[in-house]
CSV table of C-alpha atoms (C1' of nucleotides) and ligand atoms in Angstrom, one decimal:
chain,number,residue,atom,x,y,z
A,462,MET,CA,-104.2,-65.9,51.2
A,463,LYS,CA,-104.1,-64.0,48.0
A,464,ILE,CA,-102.7,-60.8,47.2
A,465,SER,CA,-105.4,-58.4,47.2
A,466,ALA,CA,-105.9,-56.2,43.3
A,467,GLN,CA,-105.0,-53.0,44.8
A,468,GLU,CA,-101.4,-54.2,46.1
A,469,GLU,CA,-100.7,-55.9,42.6
A,470,TYR,CA,-101.9,-52.9,40.8
A,471,GLY,CA,-100.1,-50.2,43.3
A,472,LEU,CA,-97.2,-52.5,42.8
A,473,ARG,CA,-97.4,-52.7,38.8
A,474,CYS,CA,-97.5,-48.4,38.7
A,475,LEU,CA,-94.8,-48.8,40.8
A,476,VAL,CA,-92.4,-50.6,38.4
A,477,GLN,CA,-93.4,-48.9,35.8
A,478,LEU,CA,-91.8,-45.7,37.2
A,479,ALA,CA,-88.9,-47.6,38.1
A,480,ASN,CA,-88.0,-48.2,34.8
A,481,LEU,CA,-87.6,-44.3,34.0
A,482,GLY,CA,-84.3,-42.6,33.6
A,483,ALA,CA,-83.5,-40.1,35.6
A,484,GLY,CA,-85.9,-36.7,34.9
A,485,GLU,CA,-88.5,-39.0,32.7
A,486,THR,CA,-92.0,-39.1,34.4
A,487,LEU,CA,-95.3,-40.3,33.6
A,488,THR,CA,-98.5,-39.4,33.3
A,489,LEU,CA,-101.6,-40.9,34.6
A,490,PRO,CA,-103.2,-41.9,31.3
A,491,GLN,CA,-99.5,-43.6,30.2
A,492,ILE,CA,-99.8,-45.6,33.1
A,493,ALA,CA,-103.6,-45.9,32.9
A,494,GLU,CA,-102.4,-47.7,29.2
A,495,ARG,CA,-99.6,-49.8,29.9
A,496,GLU,CA,-101.6,-51.6,32.7
A,497,GLY,CA,-104.5,-51.4,30.9
A,498,ILE,CA,-106.8,-50.3,33.8
A,499,SER,CA,-108.5,-46.7,33.5
A,500,VAL,CA,-107.7,-43.7,34.3
A,501,ALA,CA,-109.3,-42.6,37.0
A,502,HIS,CA,-107.9,-46.1,38.6
A,503,ALA,CA,-104.3,-45.0,37.9
A,504,GLY,CA,-105.4,-41.9,40.0
A,505,LYS,CA,-106.4,-43.2,42.5
A,506,LEU,CA,-104.0,-45.6,43.1
A,507,LEU,CA,-100.9,-43.6,41.8
A,508,TRP,CA,-102.9,-40.7,44.7
A,509,LEU,CA,-102.4,-43.6,48.2
A,510,LEU,CA,-98.7,-44.0,46.6
A,511,ASN,CA,-97.9,-40.7,46.7
A,512,ARG,CA,-99.6,-40.4,49.8
A,513,ALA,CA,-97.6,-43.2,51.5
A,514,GLY,CA,-94.4,-41.1,50.3
A,515,PHE,CA,-94.0,-43.7,47.4
A,516,VAL,CA,-94.0,-41.2,44.6
A,517,ASN,CA,-94.3,-37.2,43.5
A,518,SER,CA,-96.1,-35.4,41.4
A,519,THR,CA,-95.8,-32.5,39.2
A,520,ARG,CA,-98.7,-30.7,38.0
A,521,GLY,CA,-100.0,-28.4,34.9
A,522,PRO,CA,-98.3,-29.8,31.3
A,523,LYS,CA,-95.1,-31.5,31.3
A,524,GLY,CA,-96.1,-33.0,34.5
A,525,GLY,CA,-96.2,-36.7,36.0
A,526,TYR,CA,-95.0,-38.8,38.6
A,527,PHE,CA,-92.1,-40.3,39.5
A,528,LEU,CA,-90.1,-42.1,42.2
A,529,SER,CA,-89.8,-39.9,45.5
A,530,ARG,CA,-86.7,-42.7,46.5
A,531,PRO,CA,-84.3,-45.0,43.7
A,532,ALA,CA,-85.7,-47.8,43.2
A,533,SER,CA,-83.2,-49.6,45.0
A,534,GLU,CA,-84.1,-48.2,48.1
A,535,ILE,CA,-88.4,-48.7,47.7
A,536,ARG,CA,-88.6,-52.8,49.5
A,537,LEU,CA,-91.7,-54.5,48.7
A,538,ASN,CA,-92.7,-54.8,52.6
A,539,GLU,CA,-93.4,-50.8,52.7
A,540,ILE,CA,-95.5,-51.5,49.1
A,541,ILE,CA,-97.4,-53.8,50.3
A,542,LYS,CA,-98.1,-52.3,53.9
A,543,VAL,CA,-99.6,-49.6,52.6
A,544,LEU,CA,-102.3,-51.1,50.2
A,545,ASP,CA,-103.2,-53.3,52.1
A,546,GLU,CA,-104.9,-52.2,55.3
A,547,ASP,CA,-103.4,-53.7,58.5
A,548,VAL,CA,-106.1,-55.6,60.3
A,549,LEU,CA,-103.6,-57.8,61.8
A,550,SER,CA,-103.6,-56.3,64.7
A,551,SER,CA,-106.8,-55.7,65.7
A,552,HIS,CA,-107.6,-59.3,64.6
A,553,CYS,CA,-108.1,-61.1,68.1
A,554,GLU,CA,-110.2,-58.0,69.4
A,555,SER,CA,-112.7,-58.8,65.9
A,556,TYR,CA,-113.3,-62.5,66.5
A,557,THR,CA,-116.6,-63.4,67.0
A,558,GLY,CA,-116.5,-67.0,69.3
A,559,VAL,CA,-115.6,-67.5,72.9
A,560,LEU,CA,-112.6,-65.8,73.8
A,561,GLU,CA,-112.2,-67.5,77.2
A,562,LYS,CA,-111.1,-70.6,74.5
A,563,CYS,CA,-109.2,-68.2,72.4
A,564,VAL,CA,-107.2,-64.7,74.3
A,565,HIS,CA,-107.2,-65.5,77.7
A,566,THR,CA,-105.6,-68.5,78.3
A,567,GLY,CA,-102.7,-67.7,76.2
A,568,ASP,CA,-103.4,-71.4,73.8
A,569,CYS,CA,-104.8,-69.9,70.8
A,570,GLY,CA,-104.2,-71.8,68.2
A,571,ILE,CA,-105.3,-69.6,65.1
A,572,ARG,CA,-103.4,-66.7,66.4
A,573,PRO,CA,-100.0,-67.9,66.0
A,574,VAL,CA,-100.5,-69.7,62.6
A,575,ILE,CA,-102.2,-66.0,61.2
A,576,VAL,CA,-99.7,-63.5,62.4
A,577,GLY,CA,-96.6,-66.4,61.5
A,578,LEU,CA,-97.5,-66.3,58.5
A,579,HIS,CA,-97.7,-62.7,57.7
A,580,GLU,CA,-94.0,-62.1,59.4
A,581,LEU,CA,-92.9,-64.7,56.6
A,582,VAL,CA,-94.2,-63.0,54.3
A,583,GLU,CA,-93.5,-59.5,55.4
A,584,HIS,CA,-89.5,-60.8,56.2
A,585,ALA,CA,-89.7,-62.5,52.3
A,586,LEU,CA,-90.5,-59.4,50.9
A,587,GLY,CA,-88.0,-57.1,53.0
A,588,GLN,CA,-85.6,-58.7,50.9
A,589,VAL,CA,-86.6,-57.7,47.6
A,590,THR,CA,-85.9,-54.0,46.3
A,591,LEU,CA,-88.2,-53.0,43.5
A,592,ALA,CA,-85.5,-52.5,41.7
A,593,ALA,CA,-85.1,-56.1,41.4
A,594,LEU,CA,-88.4,-56.2,39.8
A,595,VAL,CA,-87.2,-54.2,36.6
A,596,ASP,CA,-86.8,-56.4,33.4
A,597,ASN,CA,-85.5,-59.3,35.5
A,598,GLU,CA,-87.6,-61.9,36.2
A,599,GLU,CA,-85.1,-64.8,37.0
A,600,LYS,CA,-83.5,-63.0,39.7
A,601,VAL,CA,-86.7,-62.5,41.6
A,602,ASP,CA,-87.8,-65.8,40.5
A,603,ALA,CA,-84.0,-67.5,41.9
A,604,MET,CA,-84.6,-65.4,45.0
A,605,PHE,CA,-87.6,-66.7,46.4
A,606,HIS,CA,-86.8,-70.1,45.6
A,607,GLN,CA,-83.8,-70.1,47.6
A,608,ILE,CA,-85.9,-69.0,50.7
A,609,GLU,CA,-88.3,-71.8,49.7
A,610,GLY,CA,-85.6,-74.1,49.7
A,611,MET,CA,-84.4,-72.8,53.6
A,612,VAL,CA,-88.3,-73.4,54.4
A,613,LYS,CA,-88.0,-77.1,53.1
A,614,ARG,CA,-85.0,-77.7,55.0
A,615,ALA,CA,-86.3,-76.4,58.2
A,616,GLN,CA,-87.6,-79.3,59.0
A,617,PRO,CA,-88.7,-78.3,62.6
A,618,ARG,CA,-89.0,-80.8,65.2
A,619,GLY,CA,-92.1,-82.0,67.1
A,620,LEU,CA,-94.8,-80.2,64.4
A,621,GLY,CA,-94.6,-82.4,61.8
A,622,GLN,CA,-95.7,-85.4,62.7
B,1004,MET,CA,-102.0,-60.5,51.5
B,1005,LYS,CA,-104.2,-61.5,54.0
B,1006,ILE,CA,-106.2,-64.9,54.9
B,1007,SER,CA,-109.5,-64.5,53.9
B,1008,ALA,CA,-112.6,-65.4,56.2
B,1009,GLN,CA,-113.5,-68.4,54.9
B,1010,GLU,CA,-110.1,-69.9,55.3
B,1011,GLU,CA,-110.1,-68.8,58.9
B,1012,TYR,CA,-113.4,-69.7,60.0
B,1013,GLY,CA,-113.0,-73.5,58.3
B,1014,LEU,CA,-109.3,-73.8,59.5
B,1015,ARG,CA,-111.2,-72.9,63.0
B,1016,CYS,CA,-114.0,-75.4,62.4
B,1017,LEU,CA,-111.8,-78.2,62.1
B,1018,VAL,CA,-109.3,-77.3,65.4
B,1019,GLN,CA,-112.9,-77.9,67.5
B,1020,LEU,CA,-112.7,-81.0,65.7
B,1021,ALA,CA,-109.5,-81.6,66.1
B,1022,ASN,CA,-109.9,-81.4,69.8
B,1023,LEU,CA,-112.4,-84.5,70.1
B,1024,GLY,CA,-111.9,-87.6,72.0
B,1025,ALA,CA,-112.3,-90.8,69.7
B,1026,GLY,CA,-116.5,-91.8,68.7
B,1027,GLU,CA,-116.9,-88.3,70.0
B,1028,THR,CA,-118.9,-85.8,67.6
B,1029,LEU,CA,-119.7,-82.2,67.1
B,1030,THR,CA,-123.1,-81.0,65.5
B,1031,LEU,CA,-123.3,-78.1,64.1
B,1032,PRO,CA,-125.0,-75.9,66.7
B,1033,GLN,CA,-122.2,-76.8,68.7
B,1034,ILE,CA,-119.3,-75.4,66.0
B,1035,ALA,CA,-121.6,-72.3,65.6
B,1036,GLU,CA,-122.1,-71.9,69.5
B,1037,ARG,CA,-117.9,-72.4,69.9
B,1038,GLU,CA,-116.7,-70.1,67.5
B,1039,GLY,CA,-119.5,-67.3,67.7
B,1040,ILE,CA,-120.8,-67.6,63.8
B,1041,SER,CA,-124.4,-68.5,62.6
B,1042,VAL,CA,-125.6,-72.1,62.5
B,1043,ALA,CA,-126.0,-71.6,59.1
B,1044,HIS,CA,-122.1,-70.5,58.5
B,1045,ALA,CA,-121.3,-73.3,60.0
B,1046,GLY,CA,-123.4,-75.4,57.8
B,1047,LYS,CA,-121.8,-74.1,54.8
B,1048,LEU,CA,-118.1,-74.2,56.0
B,1049,LEU,CA,-118.4,-77.6,57.3
B,1050,TRP,CA,-120.0,-78.8,53.6
B,1051,LEU,CA,-117.4,-77.2,52.1
B,1052,LEU,CA,-115.0,-79.8,54.5
B,1053,ASN,CA,-117.3,-82.8,54.1
B,1054,ARG,CA,-117.1,-82.5,50.2
B,1055,ALA,CA,-112.6,-81.8,50.1
B,1056,GLY,CA,-113.2,-85.0,52.4
B,1057,PHE,CA,-111.5,-83.7,55.7
B,1058,VAL,CA,-114.6,-84.5,57.5
B,1059,ASN,CA,-117.6,-87.0,57.6
B,1060,SER,CA,-120.6,-86.7,59.0
B,1061,THR,CA,-123.8,-89.1,60.4
B,1062,ARG,CA,-127.6,-87.8,59.9
B,1063,GLY,CA,-130.2,-87.7,62.7
B,1064,PRO,CA,-130.4,-87.7,66.7
B,1065,LYS,CA,-126.7,-88.3,68.0
B,1066,GLY,CA,-125.6,-87.1,64.7
B,1067,GLY,CA,-122.3,-85.1,63.6
B,1068,TYR,CA,-119.4,-84.3,62.0
B,1069,PHE,CA,-116.2,-85.7,63.0
B,1070,LEU,CA,-112.6,-85.7,61.2
B,1071,SER,CA,-112.2,-88.2,58.8
B,1072,ARG,CA,-108.9,-88.7,59.6
B,1073,PRO,CA,-106.0,-88.3,62.7
B,1074,ALA,CA,-105.3,-84.2,62.5
B,1075,SER,CA,-101.6,-85.3,62.5
B,1076,GLU,CA,-102.4,-86.6,59.2
B,1077,ILE,CA,-104.1,-83.5,57.9
B,1078,ARG,CA,-101.7,-80.4,56.9
B,1079,LEU,CA,-102.4,-77.1,57.0
B,1080,ASN,CA,-101.7,-76.3,52.9
B,1081,GLU,CA,-104.6,-79.0,52.3
B,1082,ILE,CA,-107.1,-77.4,54.0
B,1083,ILE,CA,-106.3,-73.7,52.6
B,1084,LYS,CA,-105.9,-75.1,49.1
B,1085,VAL,CA,-109.4,-76.3,49.3
B,1086,LEU,CA,-111.3,-72.8,51.8
B,1087,ASP,CA,-109.4,-70.3,48.8
B,1088,GLU,CA,-110.2,-70.2,45.3
B,1089,ASP,CA,-107.2,-71.3,43.4
B,1090,VAL,CA,-107.0,-67.8,41.2
B,1091,LEU,CA,-103.2,-68.6,41.0
B,1092,SER,CA,-103.3,-70.4,37.9
B,1093,SER,CA,-105.2,-68.1,35.9
B,1094,HIS,CA,-103.5,-65.2,37.0
B,1095,CYS,CA,-101.5,-64.2,34.1
B,1096,GLU,CA,-104.8,-64.6,31.7
B,1097,SER,CA,-107.0,-61.8,33.7
B,1098,TYR,CA,-104.2,-59.3,33.8
B,1099,THR,CA,-105.5,-56.4,31.6
B,1100,GLY,CA,-102.3,-54.7,31.2
B,1101,VAL,CA,-99.9,-55.2,27.8
B,1102,LEU,CA,-99.2,-58.3,27.8
B,1103,GLU,CA,-96.0,-58.1,25.5
B,1104,LYS,CA,-94.5,-56.3,27.8
B,1105,CYS,CA,-95.0,-59.6,30.9
B,1106,VAL,CA,-95.9,-62.4,29.6
B,1107,HIS,CA,-94.5,-63.1,26.0
B,1108,THR,CA,-90.8,-61.3,26.6
B,1109,GLY,CA,-90.7,-63.8,29.7
B,1110,ASP,CA,-89.2,-61.1,31.9
B,1111,CYS,CA,-92.2,-60.4,33.9
B,1112,GLY,CA,-91.4,-58.6,37.1
B,1113,ILE,CA,-94.5,-59.0,39.0
B,1114,ARG,CA,-94.9,-63.0,38.4
B,1115,PRO,CA,-92.1,-64.2,40.6
B,1116,VAL,CA,-94.0,-62.7,43.5
B,1117,ILE,CA,-97.2,-63.3,42.9
B,1118,VAL,CA,-95.8,-66.9,42.4
B,1119,GLY,CA,-92.9,-66.8,44.7
B,1120,LEU,CA,-95.1,-66.2,47.3
B,1121,HIS,CA,-98.0,-68.0,46.8
B,1122,GLU,CA,-95.2,-71.7,47.1
B,1123,LEU,CA,-93.7,-69.8,50.3
B,1124,VAL,CA,-96.5,-69.8,52.0
B,1125,GLU,CA,-97.8,-73.2,50.9
B,1126,HIS,CA,-94.4,-75.0,51.8
B,1127,ALA,CA,-94.5,-72.8,55.3
B,1128,LEU,CA,-98.2,-74.2,56.1
B,1129,GLY,CA,-97.3,-77.8,54.8
B,1130,GLN,CA,-95.0,-77.9,57.7
B,1131,VAL,CA,-97.7,-77.6,60.3
B,1132,THR,CA,-100.4,-79.9,61.0
B,1133,LEU,CA,-103.8,-79.7,62.2
B,1134,ALA,CA,-103.2,-81.9,65.7
B,1135,ALA,CA,-100.0,-79.1,66.2
B,1136,LEU,CA,-102.8,-76.5,66.6
B,1137,VAL,CA,-105.1,-78.2,69.1
B,1138,ASP,CA,-103.8,-76.2,72.5
B,1139,ASN,CA,-100.3,-75.8,72.1
B,1140,GLU,CA,-99.6,-72.2,71.1
B,1141,GLU,CA,-96.0,-72.4,71.7
B,1142,LYS,CA,-94.7,-75.1,69.5
B,1143,VAL,CA,-96.7,-73.6,66.5
B,1144,ASP,CA,-95.4,-69.6,67.4
B,1145,ALA,CA,-91.6,-71.6,67.8
B,1146,MET,CA,-91.8,-73.5,64.4
B,1147,PHE,CA,-92.9,-69.9,62.3
B,1148,HIS,CA,-90.3,-68.2,64.1
B,1149,GLN,CA,-87.4,-71.0,63.1
B,1150,ILE,CA,-88.7,-70.3,59.5
B,1151,GLU,CA,-88.4,-67.1,59.6
B,1152,GLY,CA,-85.5,-67.2,61.0
B,1153,MET,CA,-84.2,-69.1,58.1
B,1154,VAL,CA,-85.5,-66.4,55.9
B,1155,LYS,CA,-83.6,-63.3,57.5
B,1156,ARG,CA,-80.0,-65.4,57.2
B,1157,ALA,CA,-80.8,-66.2,53.5
B,1158,GLN,CA,-79.8,-63.0,52.5
B,1159,PRO,CA,-79.5,-63.4,48.9
B,1160,ARG,CA,-77.1,-61.5,46.5
B,1161,GLY,CA,-77.6,-59.1,43.9
B,1162,LEU,CA,-81.2,-58.0,44.9
B,1163,GLY,CA,-81.2,-57.0,48.7
B,1164,GLN,CA,-79.4,-53.4,47.2
C,1465,DT,C1',-144.7,-95.2,61.5
C,1466,DC,C1',-144.2,-91.2,62.8
C,1467,DA,C1',-141.7,-87.4,64.7
C,1468,DA,C1',-137.9,-85.0,66.3
C,1469,DA,C1',-132.6,-84.0,65.3
C,1470,DT,C1',-129.6,-84.0,62.5
C,1471,DC,C1',-127.0,-82.8,58.0
C,1472,DC,C1',-127.5,-81.0,52.7
C,1473,DT,C1',-128.5,-77.9,48.8
C,1474,DT,C1',-129.6,-74.2,46.7
C,1475,DA,C1',-130.9,-69.3,46.3
C,1476,DC,C1',-130.9,-64.9,48.6
C,1477,DT,C1',-129.2,-60.6,51.3
C,1478,DT,C1',-125.7,-58.2,53.3
C,1479,DT,C1',-121.5,-56.2,53.1
C,1480,DT,C1',-116.6,-54.9,51.6
C,1481,DT,C1',-113.6,-54.7,48.0
C,1482,DC,C1',-112.8,-52.8,43.4
C,1483,DG,C1',-113.1,-49.5,39.8
C,1484,DT,C1',-115.7,-44.8,37.8
C,1485,DC,C1',-117.8,-40.4,38.0
C,1486,DA,C1',-117.7,-35.4,37.9
C,1487,DA,C1',-115.7,-31.4,39.6
C,1488,DG,C1',-112.0,-29.0,41.7
C,1489,DA,C1',-107.2,-27.0,41.9
C,1490,DT,C1',-102.6,-26.1,40.5
C,1491,DT,C1',-99.2,-25.2,36.6
C,1492,DG,C1',-96.9,-23.6,32.6
C,1493,DC,C1',-97.6,-21.6,28.5
C,1494,DG,C1',-98.5,-17.9,24.7
D,1286,DC,C1',-104.5,-13.2,32.0
D,1287,DG,C1',-106.7,-17.8,29.7
D,1288,DC,C1',-106.2,-22.0,28.1
D,1289,DA,C1',-105.3,-26.6,28.2
D,1290,DA,C1',-102.7,-30.1,30.8
D,1291,DT,C1',-101.8,-32.7,34.7
D,1292,DC,C1',-102.7,-33.9,39.3
D,1293,DT,C1',-107.0,-34.0,43.5
D,1294,DT,C1',-110.2,-35.0,45.6
D,1295,DG,C1',-114.8,-36.8,47.6
D,1296,DA,C1',-119.1,-39.7,46.1
D,1297,DC,C1',-121.0,-43.1,43.8
D,1298,DG,C1',-121.9,-47.5,41.3
D,1299,DA,C1',-120.7,-52.3,39.9
D,1300,DA,C1',-118.7,-56.8,41.3
D,1301,DA,C1',-117.1,-60.0,44.7
D,1302,DA,C1',-117.5,-62.3,48.9
D,1303,DA,C1',-119.4,-63.4,53.3
D,1304,DG,C1',-122.7,-64.2,55.7
D,1305,DT,C1',-127.9,-66.2,56.0
D,1306,DA,C1',-132.4,-68.0,55.1
D,1307,DA,C1',-135.3,-71.8,53.7
D,1308,DG,C1',-136.8,-75.9,52.9
D,1309,DG,C1',-135.7,-81.4,51.8
D,1310,DA,C1',-132.9,-85.7,53.0
D,1311,DT,C1',-131.9,-89.0,56.1
D,1312,DT,C1',-131.6,-90.9,60.7
D,1313,DT,C1',-132.2,-92.8,65.6
D,1314,DG,C1',-135.7,-94.4,68.9
D,1315,DA,C1',-139.7,-94.2,70.6
E,2314,FES,S1,-107.6,-65.9,67.2
E,2314,FES,FE1,-107.2,-64.0,68.8
E,2314,FES,S2,-106.6,-65.2,70.7
E,2314,FES,FE2,-107.4,-67.0,68.9
E,2315,FES,S1,-98.3,-61.0,35.7
E,2315,FES,FE1,-98.5,-62.8,34.4
E,2315,FES,S2,-96.6,-62.3,33.0
E,2315,FES,FE2,-96.9,-60.7,34.2
DNA sequence: TCAAATCCTTACTTTTTCGTCAAGATTGCG
DNA sequence: CGCAATCTTGACGAAAAAGTAAGGATTTGA
């Protein structure tokens, strides 16, 4: 269970753009330099983000990228959904084992773990906007710890033991 | 953010063993057949799990694998930790970008997201035991939704907008 | 004591993901 | 116009993850 390189660096590029003032833009070389990646790599990431509608771009001299919506209206779960291949829906179809023991009896112990984790992460990320990630570590940190506290306190019956 | 193949199939092998009665064992070919993977693949997974202390094995005829502890005492977060490479601690060291803007100012927006997600998942998985995954989908499902409800209700201030 | 069944270990191949390259298209400016 | 700065796009190469192969080691039982 880990975040992929594409998710991380795509998110980083968006944070760079979220730092801009009104009317400012960043070019690919600028983004690449700040994140320590090649211009080609930045180009690919921004292309994905452009296709998904998070950023807009203008070509030619004085061109560059900028967010297509205010950072406060972009939530991290949308970003992750775009940068990550969604293999969740087709997960059970690609399972290699005996499906009678898994799907058809409706009694699979694995599926709820995978689906549940995915939803848990999505809900958590849905509570954080891109604006929250701009120069403010403590707030984001506190937010996640608040959620963790909730999870710890949940103590569901009948599963712990 | 997705579960790796090694995590999933390692967990599946453990669930197979958790289904056994006292004194029963499963051989590699048996596990491989049930999960639809090759014997070699099952061998590798069980070797990892054996090394980590989750299973024991006996060699020779009538040999096989069995859980080294009761399934009710094995929590999923321990399992995932072993099957997944822990790159979390060294994450910041391998970052390619300008570290002054990230580590040294103590004002990185990315780190709390990555660390927070990781802890969130770990806490959630720490509440589920292997025994809960044995032939009982509904309970596990309900448990995750309970946690999700908590997360949704958390509504932290100052980040949502 | 031998042979068969089983696990153990290392090395290799395949597949997927990650990142690069190079050519093309669009825009602004003199 | 014509050049330079910029984004766009698809194909390619490198790295990591996933999975396979093969030979070795241990135990049981005839
Ligand atoms: S994993 Fe899809 S039903 Fe078991
Ligand atoms: S990612 Fe480690 S400090 Fe920014």
